[in-house]
CSV table of C-alpha atoms in Angstrom, one decimal:
chain,number,residue,atom,x,y,z
U,1,ALA,CA,-7.8,-50.9,5.5
U,2,HIS,CA,-10.1,-53.8,5.3
U,3,LEU,CA,-11.3,-52.9,1.8
U,4,SER,CA,-7.4,-52.7,0.8
U,5,ALA,CA,-7.3,-56.4,1.7
U,6,HIS,CA,-10.3,-57.2,-0.5
U,7,PRO,CA,-10.3,-54.6,-3.3
U,8,GLY,CA,-12.8,-56.6,-5.3
U,9,ALA,CA,-15.4,-56.0,-2.8
U,10,VAL,CA,-15.4,-52.2,-3.5
U,11,GLY,CA,-17.5,-53.0,-6.7
U,12,LEU,CA,-19.9,-54.9,-4.8
U,13,MET,CA,-20.4,-52.2,-2.1
U,14,ILE,CA,-21.0,-49.2,-4.8
U,15,GLY,CA,-22.4,-51.2,-7.6
U,16,GLY,CA,-26.0,-50.9,-6.4
U,17,PRO,CA,-28.5,-49.0,-4.1
U,18,MET,CA,-27.3,-48.5,-0.6
U,19,ASP,CA,-30.8,-49.2,1.0
U,20,GLY,CA,-30.1,-52.4,3.0
U,21,PRO,CA,-30.4,-52.5,6.8
U,22,HIS,CA,-26.7,-52.0,7.4
U,23,ALA,CA,-26.3,-49.2,5.0
U,24,LEU,CA,-29.4,-47.4,6.6
U,25,ALA,CA,-28.1,-47.9,10.0
U,26,LEU,CA,-24.8,-46.4,9.1
U,27,ASN,CA,-26.6,-43.3,7.7
U,28,GLU,CA,-28.7,-43.1,10.5
U,29,HIS,CA,-25.7,-42.9,12.9
U,30,LEU,CA,-23.9,-40.4,10.7
U,31,LEU,CA,-27.1,-38.3,10.5
U,32,GLU,CA,-27.1,-38.5,14.4
U,33,LEU,CA,-23.4,-37.3,14.6
U,34,LEU,CA,-23.9,-34.4,12.0
U,35,ALA,CA,-27.2,-33.2,14.0
U,36,ASP,CA,-25.1,-33.4,17.3
U,37,ALA,CA,-22.7,-31.1,15.5
U,38,GLY,CA,-25.5,-28.8,14.8
U,39,LEU,CA,-26.5,-29.4,11.4
U,40,ASP,CA,-30.2,-29.0,10.6
U,41,ARG,CA,-32.0,-32.1,9.1
U,42,THR,CA,-31.3,-31.0,5.4
U,43,GLU,CA,-28.0,-30.2,5.8
U,44,ALA,CA,-26.9,-33.2,7.9
U,45,ALA,CA,-28.6,-35.3,5.0
U,46,ARG,CA,-26.4,-33.5,2.6
U,47,ALA,CA,-23.2,-33.9,4.5
U,48,SER,CA,-23.9,-37.5,5.1
U,49,TYR,CA,-24.2,-37.9,1.5
U,50,LEU,CA,-20.9,-35.9,0.6
U,51,LEU,CA,-19.0,-38.0,3.4
U,52,ILE,CA,-20.3,-41.2,1.8
U,53,VAL,CA,-19.5,-40.2,-1.8
U,54,TYR,CA,-16.0,-39.3,-0.7
U,55,VAL,CA,-15.3,-42.2,1.3
U,56,PHE,CA,-16.5,-44.8,-1.3
U,57,GLY,CA,-15.3,-42.5,-4.2
U,58,SER,CA,-11.7,-42.6,-2.6
U,59,ILE,CA,-11.6,-46.2,-2.3
U,60,ALA,CA,-13.0,-46.8,-5.8
U,61,LEU,CA,-10.5,-44.7,-7.3
U,62,GLU,CA,-7.6,-46.4,-5.2
U,63,VAL,CA,-8.6,-49.9,-6.1
U,64,ALA,CA,-9.1,-49.1,-9.9
U,65,ASP,CA,-5.3,-48.2,-10.4
U,66,VAL,CA,-4.5,-51.6,-9.4
U,67,HIS,CA,-4.9,-54.4,-12.1
U,68,GLN,CA,-4.4,-57.5,-9.9
U,69,ALA,CA,-6.4,-59.6,-7.8
U,70,GLY,CA,-5.9,-59.9,-4.2
U,71,PRO,CA,-4.9,-57.4,-1.5
U,72,LEU,CA,-3.5,-54.0,-2.7
U,73,PRO,CA,0.5,-53.6,-2.8
U,74,PRO,CA,1.8,-51.5,-0.1
U,75,GLU,CA,0.9,-47.6,-0.3
U,76,SER,CA,4.6,-46.9,-1.1
U,77,GLU,CA,4.8,-49.3,-4.1
U,78,ARG,CA,1.6,-48.0,-5.5
U,79,THR,CA,2.7,-44.3,-5.2
U,80,ALA,CA,6.2,-45.2,-6.5
U,81,ALA,CA,4.5,-46.9,-9.6
U,82,ARG,CA,2.3,-43.7,-10.0
U,83,GLN,CA,5.5,-41.4,-9.8
U,84,ILE,CA,6.8,-43.3,-12.6
U,85,ALA,CA,3.7,-43.0,-14.8
U,86,PHE,CA,3.4,-39.3,-14.1
U,87,ALA,CA,6.9,-38.8,-14.8
U,88,ALA,CA,6.0,-39.8,-18.4
U,89,THR,CA,3.5,-36.9,-18.8
U,90,PRO,CA,4.2,-34.8,-21.9
U,91,VAL,CA,5.4,-31.5,-20.5
U,92,ASP,CA,4.7,-29.6,-23.8
U,93,LEU,CA,1.0,-30.8,-23.8
U,94,PHE,CA,0.3,-31.0,-20.1
U,95,PRO,CA,2.6,-28.6,-18.2
U,96,ARG,CA,0.5,-28.3,-15.1
U,97,SER,CA,-0.1,-31.9,-14.9
U,98,ALA,CA,3.4,-32.8,-15.2
U,99,ALA,CA,4.5,-30.2,-12.6
U,100,ALA,CA,2.0,-31.7,-10.2
U,101,GLY,CA,3.0,-35.3,-10.9
U,102,ASP,CA,4.6,-36.1,-7.4
U,103,THR,CA,1.4,-34.8,-5.7
U,104,MET,CA,-0.8,-36.7,-8.3
U,105,ALA,CA,1.1,-40.0,-7.6
U,106,GLY,CA,0.0,-39.5,-3.9
U,107,TYR,CA,-3.6,-39.3,-4.7
U,108,VAL,CA,-3.7,-43.2,-3.3
U,109,SER,CA,-2.1,-42.3,-0.1
U,110,THR,CA,-3.6,-42.0,3.2
U,111,GLU,CA,-2.0,-38.5,3.6
U,112,GLN,CA,-4.2,-37.4,0.6
U,113,TYR,CA,-7.3,-39.3,1.8
U,114,LEU,CA,-7.0,-37.4,5.4
U,115,TRP,CA,-6.2,-34.2,3.6
U,116,GLY,CA,-9.3,-34.2,1.7
U,117,LEU,CA,-11.5,-35.4,4.6
U,118,ARG,CA,-10.1,-32.7,6.8
U,119,ARG,CA,-11.2,-30.1,4.2
U,120,ILE,CA,-14.7,-31.7,4.0
U,121,LEU,CA,-15.1,-31.5,7.7
U,122,ASP,CA,-13.9,-28.3,7.9
U,123,GLY,CA,-16.4,-26.9,5.4
U,124,ILE,CA,-19.2,-28.8,7.3
U,125,THR,CA,-18.1,-27.4,10.5
U,126,ALA,CA,-17.8,-23.9,9.0
U,127,ARG,CA,-21.4,-24.4,7.8
U,128,THR,CA,-22.5,-24.7,11.5
U,129,GLU,CA,-20.5,-21.7,12.7
U,130,SER,CA,-21.8,-19.0,10.5
U,131,THR,CA,-24.6,-18.1,8.3
U,132,LEU,CA,-23.9,-18.8,4.5
U,133,VAL,CA,-25.8,-17.6,1.9
U,134,MET,CA,-25.8,-19.6,-1.6
U,135,PRO,CA,-25.9,-17.7,-4.7
U,136,THR,CA,-29.0,-17.5,-6.7
U,137,VAL,CA,-29.3,-20.3,-9.2
U,138,ARG,CA,-31.9,-20.4,-12.0
U,139,GLY,CA,-34.4,-18.1,-10.1
U,140,GLN,CA,-34.2,-20.0,-6.6
U,141,VAL,CA,-34.2,-18.2,-3.4
U,142,PRO,CA,-30.7,-18.1,-1.8
U,143,GLU,CA,-30.5,-20.6,0.9
U,144,THR,CA,-29.6,-19.3,4.4
U,145,SER,CA,-29.0,-21.2,7.6
U,146,PRO,CA,-28.8,-19.8,11.0
U,147,PRO,CA,-25.6,-20.0,13.0
U,148,GLY,CA,-25.0,-23.2,15.0
């Protein structure tokens, strides 16, 4: 909510390394929460990165769609403008995109953001609830984790 009022700040936030004291404190807290949820040190670090990339990536793509200074227009206006744009998708060239236009218009919605966040958290949670074996990649030994 705060960044939608100041979309110009997004570039400043993601335009360089996140290694300052505030970023480190945020990451430390996130690592603690993930460890409390049952992730080991390596998985907590990977999950922390995944969450940070999702949050900042979602914000970056949301503000990239608006070509004006100042606060973002209301979500309903941005979604409606995207519906109009996606309605012009050539069906003969991009049939799947044309059919998914209404859903894609909602990519900038809170509903879409929460949908994605829930899927990520479901995956992280599932990781703590069962042993998963990753497929062998380029001769590496498959990674396994003990349950919770």
